[in-house]
Amino acid sequence: MEKDDLSLLAGMREKERKKLNSKGIFTITQLSFTFRPRRHPKRFKEKREKYHHSLKAFAIREKKIHIVGRPELQIEGTPVYLDVEGLPDRDFYYLIGMRVRNGDSVMQHSPWADEQEDEESIWKEFLRILSGIPNPALICYGRYETTFIRTMFGRYGELSQDSPIKNALSSPINLLTFIYGRVYFPVPSNGLKEIAGYYGFRWSNPVASGAHAIVWREMWEASGNMQEKEKLICYNAEDCEALYVVAQKVLNLQCRQPGAEVANENDIVDINKLKREHLFGFKRNNFIIPGLDIINKAAYWDYQRERVYLKTNRAMKRSLTKSPKPSKALAPNKIIDCQRPNACPKCHSTKFYPNAKLSKTAIDLKLTRHGIKRFIVRYLYKQYLCRNCGKTFLTDAKCLPPSNYGYDLMAYSLYQGIELRLPMQIVETSLNRLFGLNITVGTATRIKQNAAKSYEKTSNDILAKLCNGSLLHADETKISVRGADWFVWIFANMEEVAYICTETREGGHVQTLLKDFRGVLVSDFYAAYDGINCRQQKCLIHLIRDINDALYKHPYDEGLKRMAEGFTNVMRPIIETVDRFGLKHYFLKKHLSSVDRYYQKLSRFGLTTEIAIKIKERLEKNRDKLFTFLEYDGIPWNNNNAEHAVKPFAMLRHIIKGITSGNGLRDYLILLSICETCKYKGLDFLDFLRSGEKDIDAYAIRRRKK
């Protein structure tokens, strides 16, 4: 192409083109470098991939066909390639082109209407020809032909249900639907002329197009020149032939095998086999000569250590082949001999005797002011047999620990996994290495699961307190759970934080949760929050940033600039008052009049640009939610509390995303809610876990009394 402008890409809207221009992308070549191959998620396997202009630009730059997935074109029966010519302004169809291919024979039919009254006759002729074809399958390109069939049925009646051609007419094959979003040809548009031209097909009249066909028809009607009519019939027949060429190529693409009929196997690229380039990561070299690849693999560290150095260095051979040492039993720091029970738990007889000696070891840590050390307690107890009833029973369960791991060890494990955001496998490795333990894989995860069950009521109490308070900050963010997108909702005030998760971003769950909330809800502009029946304060930081971005993108929009300056003049005195007196209604209420004056001026602004009108509508729509903080004490004008609470989860998400399950995520969120609430209240999360307390407020009171 001589020209490389984005306007050449058919289907790209002006709004999208302007957005790319604002990023410095003006040409197809520039756009092509923004394409990044991505793996199609399994959960969207049945969902069709959307159309990517960047991939179309990439195909044009590479001059290769790029395939996304696999086109599922199936033609059962005798293919009939259909192309219709008409005059849209008169709603008149005058030429029906049909190319019938049966084996090696090809037949072209071109029913023609001289007058609009002849339209019904060519429709009937079309039906007659179609009825003579065994098991016909209509193939068209675009919606014009499908619209034509529906229109003809509406004008001249439907076919009977037992008609042999009823099925072909009710479900024609639109070839464009199998190409769009699946096959990217290295041409600017998905037009039939461009794609057929890529395969070498040429029209006898190079300038022929749909617009020219309308002109030729008008010229024929005005002059009756048969040359114009022949030109139209020839153009229509060549369209049918081009449709046949493209259909065959698409069929070849989807069943592509070695030796299949394609122009060049190297000109076809499967997107699923493209690897995304990571500029700053490690990657393997691709060698053109296979022998170089074999030589390169021989230099890998593992290969040399296990195959080369092993044969060269005896010391290394001993270190690599040395069998692992068997784990030793941990020596106890303390031994507790459990007391003999008073009576048989079944018959209450005192006549019983020990018949087996047992022991249980509890692994714990001792946290002191200056360090941490391992502490092992061994419990010695016996199994007893009752002489009276024959029941076998053990020592009183109260004497034995409920778990093999002590409170401090479990608290330390949770502290590392939740507050320090270490992967559970790393937590286990750390405990084993630093304290000489033999903790098995999965132990830290089980500790987390048990702790989440134990502290679930604590987390629910935090959430209930938030929902019954006078102020609530809300935000949401996304996380990948086993390949599916889940959403985590964050609720916070000045002292508590709670996290919950849902499988979708729909607001039904949150609206149900907050149906009885009667305080002030501070949030962003997500529409789900609008369905909550309470006073609301929208985050003005979001609004200010959006206005600032609009000013950057439209620096010469005077209406937008005037509107932004007016909003700034309203906000600056308010912020000065907040800095001086805090969030107190007594001092803030004086600014309500300046807000009213600004909105009166806003209604008189003569704005013409799309972006300015959009921001004005946003200001007017949310008028009752932008300055609510002026009417109450202690209501912030931004959503920083919730956004600050998002950060700990974002760091945790970096560790657990993709690998965690839904239940695992809920366990993490229960413990993270407690961890962050402790921080907001000035408490230490590790100390709270070690205390065994389940009520954070009760623990805080007890700490203050000390």
XYZ file of C-alpha atoms in Angstrom:
706
model
C 0.000 0.000 0.000
C 1.246 3.424 -0.878
C -0.708 5.000 1.979
C -0.442 3.710 5.536
C -3.065 5.752 7.372
C -5.362 4.194 9.979
C -8.378 5.430 8.022
C -7.707 2.630 5.518
C -8.701 -0.010 8.082
C -12.358 -0.713 7.416
C -14.524 -1.050 10.506
C -12.411 1.190 12.733
C -14.626 3.909 14.156
C -13.530 7.502 14.289
C -13.665 7.473 18.094
C -11.266 4.524 18.248
C -8.995 6.124 15.662
C -8.839 9.354 17.677
C -8.006 7.359 20.797
C -5.084 5.737 18.975
C -4.000 9.112 17.600
C -3.876 10.479 21.150
C -1.352 7.714 21.930
C 0.812 8.692 18.958
C -0.419 5.905 16.655
C -1.279 7.269 13.208
C -0.338 4.498 10.765
C -1.154 0.839 10.237
C 2.502 -0.051 10.731
C 2.579 1.679 14.115
C -0.631 -0.089 15.144
C 0.790 -3.474 14.135
C 3.497 -3.224 16.800
C 0.838 -3.007 19.533
C -0.423 -6.533 18.836
C 0.438 -9.083 21.515
C -0.583 -12.731 21.118
C -2.618 -13.860 24.095
C -3.837 -17.256 25.202
C -7.605 -17.633 24.870
C -8.913 -18.519 28.376
C -10.526 -21.942 28.715
C -13.637 -20.447 30.283
C -14.214 -18.508 27.036
C -13.694 -21.560 24.836
C -17.238 -21.363 23.470
C -17.181 -17.569 23.242
C -16.114 -16.061 19.962
C -12.928 -13.996 19.952
C -13.509 -10.301 19.340
C -12.077 -8.518 16.314
C -8.626 -6.972 16.819
C -7.579 -4.099 14.549
C -4.018 -4.509 15.812
C -3.958 -8.087 14.495
C -5.285 -6.930 11.122
C -2.464 -4.356 11.005
C 0.023 -7.053 12.043
C -1.179 -9.325 9.211
C -0.765 -6.476 6.709
C 2.753 -5.747 7.951
C 3.816 -9.395 7.859
C 1.948 -10.004 4.555
C 0.619 -13.294 5.915
C -2.782 -14.750 6.742
C -3.315 -15.027 10.497
C -5.870 -17.484 11.861
C -7.531 -17.241 15.281
C -8.979 -20.581 16.323
C -10.400 -22.554 13.445
C -13.060 -21.441 10.925
C -15.945 -23.899 11.097
C -17.303 -23.565 7.565
C -19.269 -26.613 6.446
C -21.033 -26.833 3.076
C -23.406 -29.782 2.894
C -25.076 -30.302 -0.450
C -24.675 -28.511 -3.778
C -23.118 -25.058 -3.239
C -24.966 -22.142 -4.858
C -22.975 -18.893 -4.753
C -25.428 -15.999 -4.537
C -24.891 -12.307 -5.293
C -27.759 -9.821 -5.646
C -27.753 -6.337 -7.188
C -30.300 -3.699 -6.227
C -31.101 -0.017 -5.839
C -31.257 0.734 -2.086
C -32.934 4.133 -2.470
C -35.839 2.496 -4.335
C -35.797 -0.774 -2.358
C -35.655 -2.604 -5.682
C -33.747 -5.801 -6.501
C -33.141 -6.228 -10.220
C -30.440 -8.892 -10.676
C -29.976 -12.246 -8.928
C -26.637 -13.884 -9.689
C -26.337 -17.636 -9.035
C -23.223 -19.704 -9.657
C -23.895 -23.428 -9.329
C -20.978 -25.808 -9.200
C -21.590 -29.526 -9.363
C -18.393 -31.512 -9.766
C -16.428 -30.060 -12.661
C -19.420 -28.341 -14.266
C -20.293 -24.698 -13.564
C -23.576 -22.969 -14.420
C -24.205 -19.210 -14.087
C -27.775 -17.887 -13.817
C -28.600 -14.169 -13.921
C -32.371 -13.409 -13.684
C -32.848 -9.723 -14.682
C -35.718 -7.290 -13.996
C -36.259 -4.437 -16.457
C -38.880 -2.746 -14.279
C -39.739 -2.795 -10.591
C -42.863 -4.775 -11.510
C -40.588 -7.555 -12.795
C -39.066 -8.135 -9.353
C -41.601 -10.851 -8.477
C -40.940 -12.693 -11.742
C -37.162 -12.888 -11.186
C -37.806 -14.030 -7.604
C -39.995 -16.867 -8.897
C -37.394 -17.726 -11.526
C -34.783 -17.828 -8.773
C -36.967 -20.248 -6.782
C -37.541 -22.407 -9.874
C -33.805 -22.669 -10.587
C -33.082 -23.427 -6.940
C -35.751 -26.153 -6.882
C -33.981 -27.924 -9.733
C -30.728 -28.219 -7.776
C -30.349 -31.310 -5.563
C -29.903 -30.353 -1.877
C -28.892 -26.712 -2.535
C -26.726 -24.760 -0.044
C -26.871 -20.977 -0.531
C -23.590 -19.154 0.079
C -23.415 -15.358 0.202
C -21.049 -12.654 1.431
C -22.484 -10.152 3.894
C -26.022 -9.364 5.022
C -27.329 -7.865 1.778
C -28.366 -11.247 0.358
C -29.919 -12.486 3.615
C -31.896 -9.234 3.822
C -32.975 -9.773 0.208
C -34.386 -13.229 1.015
C -36.321 -11.960 4.059
C -37.682 -9.033 2.027
C -38.838 -11.302 -0.789
C -40.618 -13.577 1.674
C -42.348 -10.545 3.144
C -43.461 -9.247 -0.246
C -44.355 -12.409 -2.097
C -45.146 -14.904 0.624
C -43.382 -17.676 2.514
C -42.714 -21.118 1.094
C -44.618 -24.146 2.319
C -43.007 -26.161 5.112
C -42.580 -29.204 2.857
C -40.731 -27.221 0.162
C -37.352 -28.867 -0.668
C -35.620 -25.472 -0.763
C -37.156 -24.117 2.459
C -34.128 -25.055 4.548
C -31.619 -23.519 2.107
C -33.487 -20.192 2.048
C -34.077 -20.054 5.808
C -30.409 -20.601 6.710
C -28.063 -19.297 3.992
C -24.339 -19.491 4.736
C -22.870 -16.021 5.226
C -19.183 -16.535 4.466
C -18.215 -13.233 6.104
C -19.282 -14.505 9.548
C -16.728 -17.327 9.259
C -13.978 -14.869 8.317
C -14.667 -11.964 10.681
C -12.549 -12.229 13.824
C -11.155 -15.618 12.783
C -9.207 -15.145 9.558
C -7.121 -11.983 9.151
C -6.069 -11.480 5.548
C -3.205 -9.048 4.791
C -5.596 -6.538 3.194
C -7.124 -3.399 4.783
C -10.718 -4.665 4.841
C -12.741 -7.859 4.748
C -14.386 -6.862 1.488
C -14.894 -9.571 -1.115
C -12.912 -7.633 -3.705
C -9.867 -7.206 -1.417
C -9.745 -10.841 -0.259
C -10.358 -12.330 -3.708
C -7.778 -9.913 -5.104
C -5.258 -11.204 -2.553
C -5.701 -14.665 -4.094
C -5.105 -13.285 -7.570
C -8.694 -12.968 -8.782
C -9.242 -9.984 -11.075
C -12.443 -8.355 -12.322
C -12.600 -7.545 -16.045
C -13.411 -3.952 -15.079
C -10.811 -2.932 -12.436
C -12.929 -0.055 -11.060
C -16.119 -2.100 -10.722
C -17.837 -1.812 -7.334
C -21.289 -1.689 -5.786
C -21.454 2.076 -6.240
C -20.511 1.749 -9.918
C -23.232 -0.878 -10.346
C -25.859 1.646 -9.196
C -24.515 4.204 -11.682
C -24.525 1.672 -14.541
C -28.130 0.675 -13.762
C -29.217 4.329 -13.794
C -27.395 4.835 -17.104
C -29.076 1.753 -18.596
C -32.524 2.941 -17.490
C -31.856 6.360 -18.991
C -30.415 5.178 -22.338
C -31.416 1.531 -22.751
C -27.822 0.811 -23.829
C -27.337 -2.975 -23.792
C -23.638 -2.477 -23.146
C -24.412 -1.131 -19.664
C -26.651 -4.140 -18.990
C -23.974 -6.596 -20.119
C -21.467 -4.766 -17.946
C -23.726 -5.249 -14.909
C -24.390 -8.931 -15.602
C -20.665 -9.555 -16.123
C -19.787 -7.740 -12.888
C -22.390 -9.756 -10.965
C -21.161 -13.061 -12.423
C -17.582 -12.206 -11.492
C -18.739 -11.441 -7.938
C -20.210 -14.947 -7.775
C -16.967 -16.410 -9.091
C -14.925 -14.398 -6.560
C -17.211 -15.693 -3.806
C -16.473 -19.250 -4.949
C -12.713 -18.580 -4.881
C -12.791 -17.157 -1.341
C -15.046 -19.966 -0.044
C -12.654 -22.614 -1.364
C -9.668 -20.873 0.214
C -11.414 -20.673 3.603
C -12.262 -24.377 3.385
C -8.614 -25.112 2.638
C -7.500 -22.990 5.598
C -9.653 -24.822 8.133
C -8.668 -28.306 6.978
C -5.078 -27.341 6.284
C -2.931 -30.477 6.017
C 0.462 -31.183 4.424
C -0.090 -31.017 0.703
C -3.339 -29.049 1.009
C -4.159 -26.560 -1.679
C -2.726 -23.334 -0.264
C -0.558 -20.762 -1.949
C 2.266 -21.100 0.540
C 2.244 -22.843 3.916
C 4.612 -20.179 5.285
C 2.071 -17.457 4.431
C -0.377 -18.812 7.034
C 0.161 -18.190 10.759
C -1.795 -19.801 13.594
C -2.101 -17.215 16.372
C -2.268 -19.952 19.026
C 1.282 -20.963 18.094
C 2.676 -17.441 18.334
C 4.631 -16.773 21.513
C 4.552 -13.405 23.185
C 7.948 -11.764 23.223
C 9.218 -10.882 26.696
C 11.893 -8.294 26.094
C 13.445 -8.521 29.555
C 12.955 -12.214 30.355
C 14.897 -15.402 29.757
C 14.039 -17.197 26.544
C 15.284 -20.020 24.365
C 17.009 -19.381 21.079
C 15.446 -20.688 17.887
C 18.073 -22.211 15.624
C 17.588 -22.583 11.892
C 20.043 -25.507 11.704
C 18.834 -28.390 13.955
C 22.394 -29.419 14.795
C 23.068 -26.053 16.451
C 20.082 -26.619 18.717
C 21.538 -29.952 19.903
C 24.915 -28.313 20.595
C 23.233 -25.468 22.491
C 21.245 -27.875 24.717
C 24.493 -29.596 25.707
C 25.546 -26.334 27.417
C 22.546 -26.156 29.770
C 23.491 -26.062 33.444
C 21.420 -29.123 34.432
C 22.667 -31.124 31.453
C 26.327 -30.443 32.225
C 25.967 -31.006 35.962
C 24.082 -34.306 35.650
C 25.788 -35.781 32.568
C 29.206 -34.178 32.087
C 30.590 -33.022 35.440
C 29.195 -36.165 37.075
C 31.602 -38.234 34.962
C 34.497 -35.825 35.505
C 34.430 -34.904 39.203
C 34.154 -37.687 41.833
C 33.257 -35.286 44.641
C 30.367 -33.925 42.617
C 29.247 -37.458 41.812
C 29.112 -38.278 45.525
C 27.154 -35.094 46.300
C 24.626 -35.735 43.536
C 24.120 -39.431 44.246
C 24.121 -39.137 48.045
C 20.892 -40.489 49.530
C 18.915 -38.116 51.764
C 19.368 -38.474 55.503
C 16.432 -39.989 57.378
C 14.568 -37.469 59.493
C 15.357 -37.648 63.210
C 12.788 -37.514 65.966
C 12.791 -34.084 67.580
C 14.014 -34.103 71.157
C 11.333 -32.748 73.502
C 11.926 -29.617 75.549
C 9.198 -30.638 77.962
C 7.471 -33.901 78.830
C 3.974 -33.956 80.326
C 2.633 -37.149 81.886
C -1.155 -37.091 81.633
C -3.107 -38.089 84.742
C -5.100 -41.266 85.114
C -8.858 -40.700 84.598
C -11.171 -41.034 87.599
C -13.713 -43.426 86.087
C -14.803 -45.202 82.935
C -16.701 -42.720 80.727
C -19.314 -45.379 79.860
C -20.203 -47.188 83.111
C -18.399 -44.873 85.573
C -16.618 -47.819 87.121
C -13.271 -47.260 88.811
C -12.100 -50.758 87.981
C -9.968 -50.281 84.855
C -6.333 -50.820 84.017
C -3.846 -49.501 81.411
C -3.287 -51.792 78.451
C -1.110 -49.553 76.192
C 1.322 -46.676 76.507
C 0.948 -43.854 73.961
C 2.508 -40.463 73.272
C 1.753 -37.352 71.265
C 4.216 -34.649 70.242
C 3.196 -31.017 69.815
C 5.523 -28.773 67.805
C 5.490 -25.134 68.788
C 7.601 -21.991 68.775
C 8.511 -19.745 71.665
C 8.538 -16.075 70.741
C 10.571 -13.963 73.130
C 11.557 -10.318 73.124
C 14.886 -11.118 71.484
C 14.169 -14.099 69.241
C 12.267 -17.253 68.341
C 13.135 -20.832 69.217
C 11.672 -24.258 68.658
C 9.763 -25.765 71.567
C 8.705 -29.417 71.541
C 6.266 -30.849 74.100
C 5.734 -34.604 74.390
C 2.546 -35.820 76.053
C 2.656 -39.289 77.623
C -0.699 -40.966 78.149
C -2.202 -44.427 78.314
C -5.039 -46.427 76.885
C -7.288 -48.092 79.468
C -9.604 -51.102 79.488
C -12.616 -51.202 81.797
C -12.990 -54.515 83.707
C -16.701 -53.924 84.188
C -17.983 -53.080 80.666
C -14.939 -53.840 78.517
C -14.769 -50.344 76.992
C -11.425 -49.051 75.759
C -10.768 -45.365 76.419
C -7.962 -42.827 76.605
C -6.826 -40.127 78.960
C -9.079 -37.096 79.324
C -8.992 -35.159 76.007
C -8.520 -31.878 77.873
C -5.033 -33.007 78.816
C -3.957 -33.467 75.176
C -3.352 -30.647 72.659
C -6.033 -30.279 69.924
C -3.389 -30.216 67.189
C 0.151 -31.340 66.499
C 1.104 -27.688 66.151
C 1.010 -25.090 68.890
C -0.675 -21.689 68.830
C 2.551 -19.747 68.368
C 3.713 -21.861 65.430
C 0.313 -21.511 63.725
C 0.279 -17.777 64.449
C 3.790 -17.381 63.023
C 2.817 -19.343 59.892
C -0.274 -17.160 59.344
C 1.730 -14.014 60.011
C 4.209 -14.909 57.277
C 1.536 -15.994 54.801
C -1.011 -13.202 55.365
C 0.816 -10.110 56.583
C 4.196 -10.754 54.931
C 2.505 -12.241 51.793
C 4.827 -15.232 51.480
C 3.668 -18.276 49.487
C 2.649 -21.141 51.749
C 5.326 -23.396 50.282
C 7.982 -20.812 51.193
C 6.543 -20.596 54.720
C 6.962 -24.365 55.121
C 10.514 -24.253 53.745
C 11.375 -21.399 56.117
C 10.040 -23.224 59.186
C 11.867 -26.430 58.280
C 15.176 -24.703 57.574
C 15.271 -22.207 60.457
C 13.872 -24.442 63.204
C 14.874 -27.911 62.011
C 11.288 -29.106 61.675
C 9.891 -31.823 59.416
C 6.720 -30.064 58.278
C 5.220 -31.793 55.244
C 3.980 -30.093 52.081
C 0.501 -28.629 52.541
C 0.772 -28.126 56.301
C 0.784 -24.319 56.080
C -2.267 -24.439 53.806
C -4.130 -26.661 56.287
C -3.206 -24.271 59.105
C -4.677 -21.437 57.022
C -7.870 -23.408 56.353
C -8.378 -24.258 60.026
C -7.655 -20.684 61.086
C -10.163 -19.337 58.543
C -12.884 -21.587 60.002
C -11.953 -20.519 63.517
C -11.953 -16.791 62.693
C -14.925 -16.764 60.284
C -17.224 -15.312 62.952
C -14.653 -12.585 63.668
C -14.637 -11.619 59.983
C -18.448 -11.668 59.826
C -18.620 -9.420 62.902
C -16.307 -6.918 61.189
C -18.520 -6.902 58.089
C -21.701 -6.532 60.154
C -20.198 -3.612 62.045
C -19.295 -1.923 58.758
C -22.811 -2.415 57.361
C -24.371 -0.899 60.495
C -22.036 2.091 60.703
C -22.460 5.695 59.602
C -19.654 5.643 57.003
C -18.628 3.000 54.495
C -15.977 3.086 51.775
C -16.375 0.547 48.954
C -14.222 -0.570 46.045
C -13.714 -3.690 43.948
C -10.906 -5.396 42.062
C -10.360 -8.527 39.964
C -8.467 -11.771 40.556
C -7.950 -14.922 38.510
C -9.264 -18.067 40.247
C -8.309 -21.246 38.389
C -8.529 -19.387 35.084
C -11.831 -17.622 35.847
C -12.216 -13.937 36.706
C -13.556 -13.405 40.227
C -14.058 -10.086 41.968
C -13.073 -9.019 45.458
C -15.101 -6.270 47.142
C -13.423 -4.118 49.764
C -15.409 -2.362 52.503
C -13.704 -0.067 54.981
C -14.160 2.788 57.405
C -11.672 4.457 59.711
C -11.190 1.373 61.917
C -12.351 -1.783 60.107
C -11.719 -3.486 56.767
C -13.592 -6.440 55.264
C -13.007 -8.378 52.048
C -15.564 -10.578 50.296
C -15.465 -12.280 46.891
C -18.023 -12.972 44.172
C -17.797 -14.802 40.872
C -19.044 -11.803 38.862
C -18.916 -8.022 39.067
C -22.687 -7.731 39.126
C -23.901 -5.624 42.012
C -26.745 -7.860 43.219
C -24.781 -9.428 46.085
C -23.433 -6.095 47.306
C -26.843 -4.424 47.038
C -28.372 -7.231 49.114
C -25.584 -6.945 51.676
C -26.097 -3.182 52.050
C -29.893 -3.084 51.739
C -30.244 -1.902 55.383
C -27.254 0.450 55.358
C -28.340 3.972 56.335
C -25.027 5.781 56.522
C -23.037 7.501 53.765
C -21.445 5.284 51.112
C -18.201 6.573 49.564
C -17.349 4.889 46.265
C -16.193 5.385 42.702
C -18.578 5.877 39.779
C -19.326 2.172 39.183
C -23.055 1.884 38.406
C -23.657 -1.056 40.788
C -23.388 1.288 43.782
C -26.199 3.498 42.453
C -28.699 0.750 43.288
C -27.974 1.044 47.038
C -30.613 3.088 48.856
C -28.513 5.461 50.976
C -26.746 8.804 50.788
C -23.631 8.562 48.658
C -20.405 10.465 48.156
C -18.588 9.834 44.882
C -14.807 9.970 44.903
C -13.858 13.413 43.596
C -10.290 12.257 42.925
C -11.617 10.011 40.141
C -13.558 12.926 38.683
C -10.627 15.344 38.908
C -8.279 12.881 37.187
C -10.784 12.260 34.398
C -11.176 16.009 33.846
C -7.398 16.435 33.830
C -6.973 13.603 31.289
C -9.599 15.226 29.079
C -7.728 18.549 29.242
C -4.497 16.821 28.209
C -6.186 15.200 25.231
C -8.163 18.312 24.231
C -5.965 21.292 25.162
C -7.781 23.692 22.821
C -11.302 22.940 24.029
C -12.223 26.270 25.614
C -15.606 25.070 26.882
C -13.992 22.137 28.662
C -11.306 24.387 30.098
C -13.865 26.905 31.373
C -15.906 24.134 33.006
C -12.787 22.644 34.653
C -11.642 26.036 35.960
C -15.075 26.635 37.483
C -14.946 23.269 39.255
C -11.433 24.065 40.505
C -12.603 27.410 41.907
C -15.328 25.600 43.842
C -13.045 22.885 45.242
C -10.020 24.933 46.315
C -11.760 26.877 49.130
C -13.395 23.640 50.302
C -10.023 21.884 50.562
C -8.567 24.864 52.440
C -11.433 24.648 54.944
C -10.904 20.897 55.364
C -7.178 21.432 55.963
C -7.916 24.054 58.599
C -10.945 22.657 60.459
C -11.255 19.036 59.338
C -14.364 17.339 57.976
C -16.899 19.275 60.071
C -20.296 20.247 58.721
C -20.341 23.462 60.781
C -17.419 24.883 58.771
C -18.197 23.203 55.417
C -21.860 24.145 55.006
C -20.958 27.663 53.837
C -19.630 26.189 50.571
C -23.024 24.785 49.542
C -23.994 28.143 48.053
C -20.874 28.225 45.844
C -21.746 24.729 44.604
C -25.251 25.914 43.665
C -23.833 28.914 41.798
C -21.449 26.658 39.865
C -24.279 24.394 38.730
C -26.330 27.403 37.664
C -23.431 28.546 35.470
C -22.902 24.993 34.240
C -26.458 24.820 32.911
C -25.753 27.911 30.789
C -22.448 26.667 29.329
C -22.632 26.380 25.538
C -20.578 23.237 25.009
C -20.101 21.750 21.542
C -17.468 19.004 21.828
C -18.353 15.433 22.735
C -15.931 15.190 25.664
C -17.115 18.454 27.245
C -20.776 17.457 26.944
C -19.977 14.053 28.433
C -18.293 15.558 31.513
C -21.100 18.095 31.919
C -23.680 15.287 31.878
C -21.612 13.401 34.439
C -21.494 16.427 36.738
C -25.239 16.991 36.449
C -26.146 13.318 36.837
C -24.135 12.989 40.074
C -24.910 16.399 41.543
C -26.500 14.907 44.673
C -23.497 12.590 45.167
C -20.504 14.873 44.618
C -20.799 17.238 47.590
C -22.553 15.102 50.224
C -19.518 15.513 52.511
C -20.466 19.182 53.010
C -23.655 18.117 54.817
C -22.187 15.679 57.386
C -19.402 15.416 59.928
C -16.494 13.083 59.191
C -17.354 12.169 55.582
C -14.276 12.210 53.275
C -14.528 13.611 49.740
C -12.393 10.791 48.326
C -12.306 7.002 48.491
C -8.741 6.701 49.756
C -9.676 4.418 52.667
C -10.982 1.682 50.348
C -8.255 2.219 47.765
C -5.621 1.954 50.500
C -7.212 -1.328 51.600
C -6.959 -2.627 48.020
C -3.148 -2.485 48.144
C -2.611 -5.317 50.692
C -4.894 -7.546 48.656
C -3.112 -6.552 45.436
C 0.196 -7.718 46.930
C -1.421 -10.956 48.102
C -3.034 -11.405 44.668
C 0.405 -11.365 43.079
C 1.206 -14.519 45.082
C -2.050 -16.489 44.845
C -3.646 -15.478 41.518
C -4.447 -18.326 39.171
C -3.460 -21.141 41.556
C -5.924 -20.575 44.383
C -9.433 -22.020 44.439
C -12.634 -20.238 45.396
C -12.550 -21.702 48.919
C -8.856 -20.888 49.232
C -9.537 -17.281 48.240
C -12.299 -16.990 50.851
C -9.917 -18.302 53.525
C -7.326 -15.712 52.547
C -9.909 -12.901 52.628
C -11.183 -13.864 56.098
C -7.683 -13.692 57.549
C -6.733 -10.587 55.541
C -9.832 -8.793 56.899
C -8.635 -9.486 60.444
C -5.039 -8.546 59.627
C -5.943 -5.162 58.121
C -8.508 -4.380 60.821
C -5.798 -4.946 63.439
C -3.566 -2.479 61.577
C -6.349 0.129 61.367
C -6.854 -0.202 65.139
C -3.134 0.002 65.886
C -2.871 -3.645 66.957
C -0.270 -6.238 66.040
C -1.706 -9.073 63.937
C 0.790 -11.641 65.236
C 0.076 -10.762 68.870
C -3.675 -11.030 68.238
C -3.271 -14.507 66.741
C -1.064 -15.647 69.632
C -3.584 -14.402 72.183
C -6.243 -16.903 71.100
C -8.838 -14.108 71.288
C -11.609 -14.034 68.665
C -13.012 -10.547 69.344
C -10.709 -7.763 68.119
C -12.427 -5.039 70.163
C -12.219 -7.124 73.357
C -8.540 -7.764 72.664
C -7.942 -4.030 72.118
C -9.608 -3.174 75.442
C -7.534 -5.788 77.239
C -4.345 -4.410 75.696
C -5.167 -0.876 76.796
C -5.718 -2.019 80.380
C -2.226 -3.539 80.566
